[in-house]
Structures are given as C-alpha cells and as structure tokens.
PDB file of C-alpha atoms in Angstrom:
ATOM      1  CA  MET A  17      58.245-159.684-187.307  1.00 53.00           C
ATOM      2  CA  ILE A  18      60.187-158.680-190.451  1.00 59.00           C
ATOM      3  CA  GLU A  19      58.494-155.260-190.478  1.00 63.00           C
ATOM      4  CA  SER A  20      59.522-154.739-186.862  1.00 65.00           C
ATOM      5  CA  ARG A  21      63.127-155.639-187.653  1.00 64.00           C
ATOM      6  CA  ASP A  22      63.166-153.273-190.651  1.00 67.00           C
ATOM      7  CA  SER A  23      61.659-150.536-188.506  1.00 70.00           C
ATOM      8  CA  ASN A  24      64.339-151.074-185.861  1.00 71.00           C
ATOM      9  CA  GLU A  25      67.054-150.983-188.536  1.00 75.00           C
ATOM     10  CA  ASN A  26      65.661-147.673-189.843  1.00 73.00           C
ATOM     11  CA  ILE A  27      65.569-146.200-186.341  1.00 74.00           C
ATOM     12  CA  LYS A  28      69.119-147.384-185.687  1.00 69.00           C
ATOM     13  CA  THR A  29      70.304-145.890-188.994  1.00 74.00           C
ATOM     14  CA  GLN A  30      68.633-142.556-188.189  1.00 71.00           C
ATOM     15  CA  TYR A  31      70.087-142.601-184.689  1.00 62.00           C
ATOM     16  CA  ASP A  32      73.586-143.307-186.018  1.00 64.00           C
ATOM     17  CA  SER A  33      73.335-140.592-188.679  1.00 68.00           C
ATOM     18  CA  LEU A  34      72.266-138.028-186.067  1.00 66.00           C
ATOM     19  CA  LEU A  35      74.806-139.061-183.464  1.00 60.00           C
ATOM     20  CA  THR A  36      77.889-139.454-185.679  1.00 65.00           C
ATOM     21  CA  PRO A  37      78.445-135.706-186.295  1.00 64.00           C
ATOM     22  CA  ILE A  38      78.006-135.013-182.587  1.00 65.00           C
ATOM     23  CA  LEU A  39      80.503-137.674-181.539  1.00 64.00           C
ATOM     24  CA  LYS A  40      83.068-136.330-184.019  1.00 67.00           C
ATOM     25  CA  LEU A  41      83.204-133.229-181.830  1.00 71.00           C
ATOM     26  CA  LEU A  42      84.547-135.368-178.981  1.00 73.00           C
ATOM     27  CA  VAL A  43      88.024-136.741-178.476  1.00 74.00           C
ATOM     28  CA  GLU A  44      88.084-140.491-179.000  1.00 72.00           C
ATOM     29  CA  ARG A  45      87.911-142.258-175.645  1.00 72.00           C
ATOM     30  CA  ASN A  46      91.144-144.175-174.964  1.00 75.00           C
ATOM     31  CA  GLY A  47      91.650-143.605-171.248  1.00 77.00           C
ATOM     32  CA  GLU A  48      93.133-140.606-169.462  1.00 82.00           C
ATOM     33  CA  SER A  49      96.847-141.175-170.140  1.00 87.00           C
ATOM     34  CA  ALA A  50      96.378-142.157-173.775  1.00 86.00           C
ATOM     35  CA  ASN A  51      94.074-139.205-174.425  1.00 85.00           C
ATOM     36  CA  LYS A  52      96.458-136.723-172.837  1.00 90.00           C
ATOM     37  CA  LEU A  53      99.377-138.122-174.829  1.00 90.00           C
ATOM     38  CA  GLN A  54      97.421-138.007-178.095  1.00 88.00           C
ATOM     39  CA  LEU A  55      96.211-134.450-177.443  1.00 89.00           C
ATOM     40  CA  GLN A  56      99.662-133.249-176.396  1.00 92.00           C
ATOM     41  CA  GLN A  57     101.227-134.703-179.547  1.00 92.00           C
ATOM     42  CA  TYR A  58      98.576-132.943-181.630  1.00 89.00           C
ATOM     43  CA  ILE A  59      99.167-129.635-179.835  1.00 91.00           C
ATOM     44  CA  GLU A  60     102.954-129.894-180.168  1.00 94.00           C
ATOM     45  CA  SER A  61     102.803-130.696-183.885  1.00 92.00           C
ATOM     46  CA  LEU A  62     100.307-127.896-184.569  1.00 91.00           C
ATOM     47  CA  PHE A  63     102.391-125.275-182.794  1.00 94.00           C
ATOM     48  CA  LYS A  64     105.665-126.590-184.245  1.00 94.00           C
ATOM     49  CA  SER A  65     104.274-126.394-187.798  1.00 92.00           C
ATOM     50  CA  ALA A  66     103.466-122.724-187.149  1.00 92.00           C
ATOM     51  CA  ASP A  67     106.900-121.973-185.631  1.00 94.00           C
ATOM     52  CA  ILE A  68     105.380-121.217-182.233  1.00 95.00           C
ATOM     53  CA  GLU A  69     107.679-122.237-179.381  1.00 96.00           C
ATOM     54  CA  ILE A  70     105.978-124.115-176.553  1.00 96.00           C
ATOM     55  CA  GLN A  71     107.780-123.332-173.317  1.00 96.00           C
ATOM     56  CA  ASN A  72     105.612-125.447-171.033  1.00 96.00           C
ATOM     57  CA  ILE A  73     102.534-127.683-171.163  1.00 96.00           C
ATOM     58  CA  GLY A  74     100.594-128.423-167.990  1.00 95.00           C
ATOM     59  CA  TRP A  75      97.528-130.618-167.643  1.00 95.00           C
ATOM     60  CA  LYS A  76      94.870-129.851-165.066  1.00 95.00           C
ATOM     61  CA  PRO A  77      93.103-132.791-163.396  1.00 93.00           C
ATOM     62  CA  ILE A  78      90.313-134.203-165.556  1.00 89.00           C
ATOM     63  CA  GLN A  79      86.743-133.344-164.640  1.00 91.00           C
ATOM     64  CA  ASN A  80      83.892-135.821-164.966  1.00 87.00           C
ATOM     65  CA  LEU A  81      80.818-133.973-166.177  1.00 85.00           C
ATOM     66  CA  LYS A  82      78.358-136.677-165.120  1.00 85.00           C
ATOM     67  CA  GLN A  83      75.264-134.685-166.079  1.00 83.00           C
ATOM     68  CA  PHE A  84      76.474-134.629-169.712  1.00 80.00           C
ATOM     69  CA  LYS A  85      78.254-138.004-169.611  1.00 83.00           C
ATOM     70  CA  LEU A  86      81.491-136.296-170.665  1.00 86.00           C
ATOM     71  CA  VAL A  87      85.069-136.009-169.437  1.00 88.00           C
ATOM     72  CA  LEU A  88      86.781-132.598-169.654  1.00 90.00           C
ATOM     73  CA  TYR A  89      90.525-132.385-170.365  1.00 91.00           C
ATOM     74  CA  THR A  90      92.109-128.970-169.778  1.00 95.00           C
ATOM     75  CA  VAL A  91      95.656-128.029-170.756  1.00 95.00           C
ATOM     76  CA  GLU A  92      97.621-124.830-170.173  1.00 97.00           C
ATOM     77  CA  ILE A  93     100.248-123.958-172.771  1.00 97.00           C
ATOM     78  CA  ARG A  94     102.909-121.311-172.209  1.00 97.00           C
ATOM     79  CA  LEU A  95     104.123-120.162-175.611  1.00 96.00           C
ATOM     80  CA  GLN A  96     106.103-117.622-177.574  1.00 96.00           C
ATOM     81  CA  GLY A  97     106.249-116.709-181.260  1.00 95.00           C
ATOM     82  CA  ASN A  98     105.266-114.441-184.098  1.00 95.00           C
ATOM     83  CA  THR A  99     101.822-112.858-183.605  1.00 94.00           C
ATOM     84  CA  GLY A 100     100.749-113.677-187.167  1.00 93.00           C
ATOM     85  CA  ASP A 101     101.667-117.332-186.666  1.00 94.00           C
ATOM     86  CA  LEU A 102      99.767-117.405-183.376  1.00 94.00           C
ATOM     87  CA  ILE A 103      96.658-116.079-185.121  1.00 92.00           C
ATOM     88  CA  LYS A 104      96.966-118.877-187.699  1.00 92.00           C
ATOM     89  CA  VAL A 105      97.185-121.506-184.936  1.00 92.00           C
ATOM     90  CA  LEU A 106      94.131-120.120-183.156  1.00 90.00           C
ATOM     91  CA  SER A 107      92.254-120.094-186.442  1.00 89.00           C
ATOM     92  CA  SER A 108      93.155-123.715-187.184  1.00 88.00           C
ATOM     93  CA  LEU A 109      92.000-124.695-183.670  1.00 86.00           C
ATOM     94  CA  GLU A 110      88.596-123.176-184.449  1.00 82.00           C
ATOM     95  CA  GLY A 111      88.389-125.016-187.770  1.00 82.00           C
ATOM     96  CA  ASN A 112      89.248-128.397-186.271  1.00 81.00           C
ATOM     97  CA  GLU A 113      86.615-131.135-186.644  1.00 80.00           C
ATOM     98  CA  THR A 114      87.086-132.114-182.998  1.00 82.00           C
ATOM     99  CA  TYR A 115      85.760-129.361-180.740  1.00 86.00           C
ATOM    100  CA  ILE A 116      88.608-127.526-179.014  1.00 88.00           C
ATOM    101  CA  GLN A 117      87.509-124.786-176.648  1.00 89.00           C
ATOM    102  CA  VAL A 118      89.799-121.828-176.043  1.00 91.00           C
ATOM    103  CA  GLU A 119      89.017-121.557-172.368  1.00 93.00           C
ATOM    104  CA  GLY A 120      91.293-118.604-171.731  1.00 93.00           C
ATOM    105  CA  PHE A 121      94.335-116.710-172.887  1.00 93.00           C
ATOM    106  CA  ASN A 122      96.705-114.041-171.646  1.00 96.00           C
ATOM    107  CA  PHE A 123      99.207-112.716-174.186  1.00 95.00           C
ATOM    108  CA  SER A 124     101.801-109.947-174.194  1.00 95.00           C
ATOM    109  CA  PHE A 125     102.625-108.386-177.547  1.00 94.00           C
ATOM    110  CA  ARG A 126     105.877-106.675-178.556  1.00 94.00           C
ATOM    111  CA  GLY A 127     107.404-105.099-181.610  1.00 92.00           C
ATOM    112  CA  GLN A 128     104.251-104.076-183.456  1.00 91.00           C
ATOM    113  CA  SER A 129     104.552-101.487-186.158  1.00 91.00           C
ATOM    114  CA  ASP A 130     102.572-100.299-189.130  1.00 91.00           C
ATOM    115  CA  LYS A 131     104.289-103.024-191.199  1.00 89.00           C
ATOM    116  CA  GLU A 132     104.332-106.073-188.881  1.00 90.00           C
ATOM    117  CA  LEU A 133     102.439-107.663-186.000  1.00 92.00           C
ATOM    118  CA  GLY A 134     105.511-108.323-183.871  1.00 93.00           C
ATOM    119  CA  SER A 135     105.787-111.170-181.398  1.00 95.00           C
ATOM    120  CA  ALA A 136     103.614-112.613-178.653  1.00 95.00           C
ATOM    121  CA  ASN A 137     104.173-114.661-175.536  1.00 95.00           C
ATOM    122  CA  GLY A 138     101.707-115.833-172.956  1.00 96.00           C
ATOM    123  CA  LEU A 139      99.402-118.526-171.692  1.00 97.00           C
ATOM    124  CA  LEU A 140      96.708-120.348-173.655  1.00 96.00           C
ATOM    125  CA  THR A 141      94.199-122.669-171.954  1.00 96.00           C
ATOM    126  CA  LEU A 142      92.438-125.263-174.118  1.00 95.00           C
ATOM    127  CA  ALA A 143      89.639-127.683-173.246  1.00 93.00           C
ATOM    128  CA  PHE A 144      88.768-130.974-174.958  1.00 90.00           C
ATOM    129  CA  TYR A 145      85.798-133.252-174.291  1.00 89.00           C
ATOM    130  CA  SER A 146      85.536-137.037-174.423  1.00 86.00           C
ATOM    131  CA  ASN A 147      82.806-139.627-173.803  1.00 80.00           C
ATOM    132  CA  ASP A 148      82.436-140.680-170.203  1.00 69.00           C
ATOM    133  CA  GLU A 149      84.292-143.989-169.716  1.00 54.00           C
ATOM    134  CA  ALA A 150      81.244-145.726-168.290  1.00 47.00           C
ATOM    135  CA  ASP A 151      78.828-144.558-170.982  1.00 46.00           C
ATOM    136  CA  VAL A 152      80.685-145.383-174.192  1.00 44.00           C
ATOM    137  CA  SER A 153      78.997-148.789-174.586  1.00 43.00           C
ATOM    138  CA  VAL A 154      75.747-146.981-175.377  1.00 43.00           C
ATOM    139  CA  TYR A 155      77.105-146.040-178.810  1.00 44.00           C
ATOM    140  CA  PRO A 156      78.777-149.186-180.227  1.00 47.00           C
ATOM    141  CA  ALA A 157      77.552-148.731-183.807  1.00 44.00           C
ATOM    142  CA  VAL A 158      78.679-145.116-183.935  1.00 43.00           C
ATOM    143  CA  ASN A 159      82.061-145.941-182.409  1.00 47.00           C
ATOM    144  CA  GLN A 160      82.542-148.629-185.079  1.00 48.00           C
ATOM    145  CA  LYS A 161      81.732-146.082-187.786  1.00 44.00           C
ATOM    146  CA  LEU A 162      84.163-143.566-186.332  1.00 44.00           C
ATOM    147  CA  ALA A 163      86.851-146.230-186.148  1.00 49.00           C
ATOM    148  CA  GLY A 164      86.307-146.992-189.834  1.00 48.00           C
ATOM    149  CA  SER A 165      84.856-150.470-189.350  1.00 44.00           C
TER     150      SER A 165
END
C-alpha cells in the first residue's frame, strides 16, 4: 500500500514537472472578460514603454478549440511609432514566457534613410491561448504551482 502511494506520488511529480512548462505558455484562465482586460493592460504597457502609440485595440470573438482543450483570444492593434521601437516590441513579444502568436501584420514605413529606420504605422494581430474553462480542473496541482501555492 505504501509502495503504491509512493509510486503515485512519483508519477504525479513527473506529470507536474512535464506539464508546468507547457502551461506557462498559456494565459492564466480567469474568464473571458478578466483575460481580455489583463491582456489589454499588458499590451498597452508594453507598447507605451516602447513609445509606440496605440490608435485602436479590437478584440475578435473568442474561439473554443475543443480538440486541444484551449480558448483562443485574438486582438487587432492599430499602431504608429518609430520603426526601431516597433522591432523591439516584436522582439520582446517573441521572448515572452507566455506564448504570444503574431498572427498577422500590415505595416507602412516612412522616412527611411541610410541613417535611420523612419516610422511605421499599421495593424498587428496577436493571438493568446488559455486553458478551456471546462478542462482546468484536470490540472489542480499544476495550477497551484503556477499560482505560487
């Protein structure tokens, strides 16, 4: 009986250690409105710190990806700023621990020369993924770890 319990503990520990890095790629599940607010605040602060002006943010309806037990959040950002600063923002999006997919972009560039990159304006579409609302109870130990418990 004790061996069985120890074996189960080892399996659970291995499971948690494998799943934790994967779940860190996902946005924490807090419900649609809370997630959108949290993501929008993150986006606004990131672009503001890089001196990129956000002209408009528009959320597309969420998509439930049942086959993967995920929820997809997609946001379109109309922006304007220095091309060098925009490159820094895109680079920091790629380096983020939470997976942020650049789903699409359409930029216009002006004022380039042999000494500067000029300015850019356009549309950037980002995608974020979260656990499916109904499936989150499958991972209670991992969610506790991610929450710092």
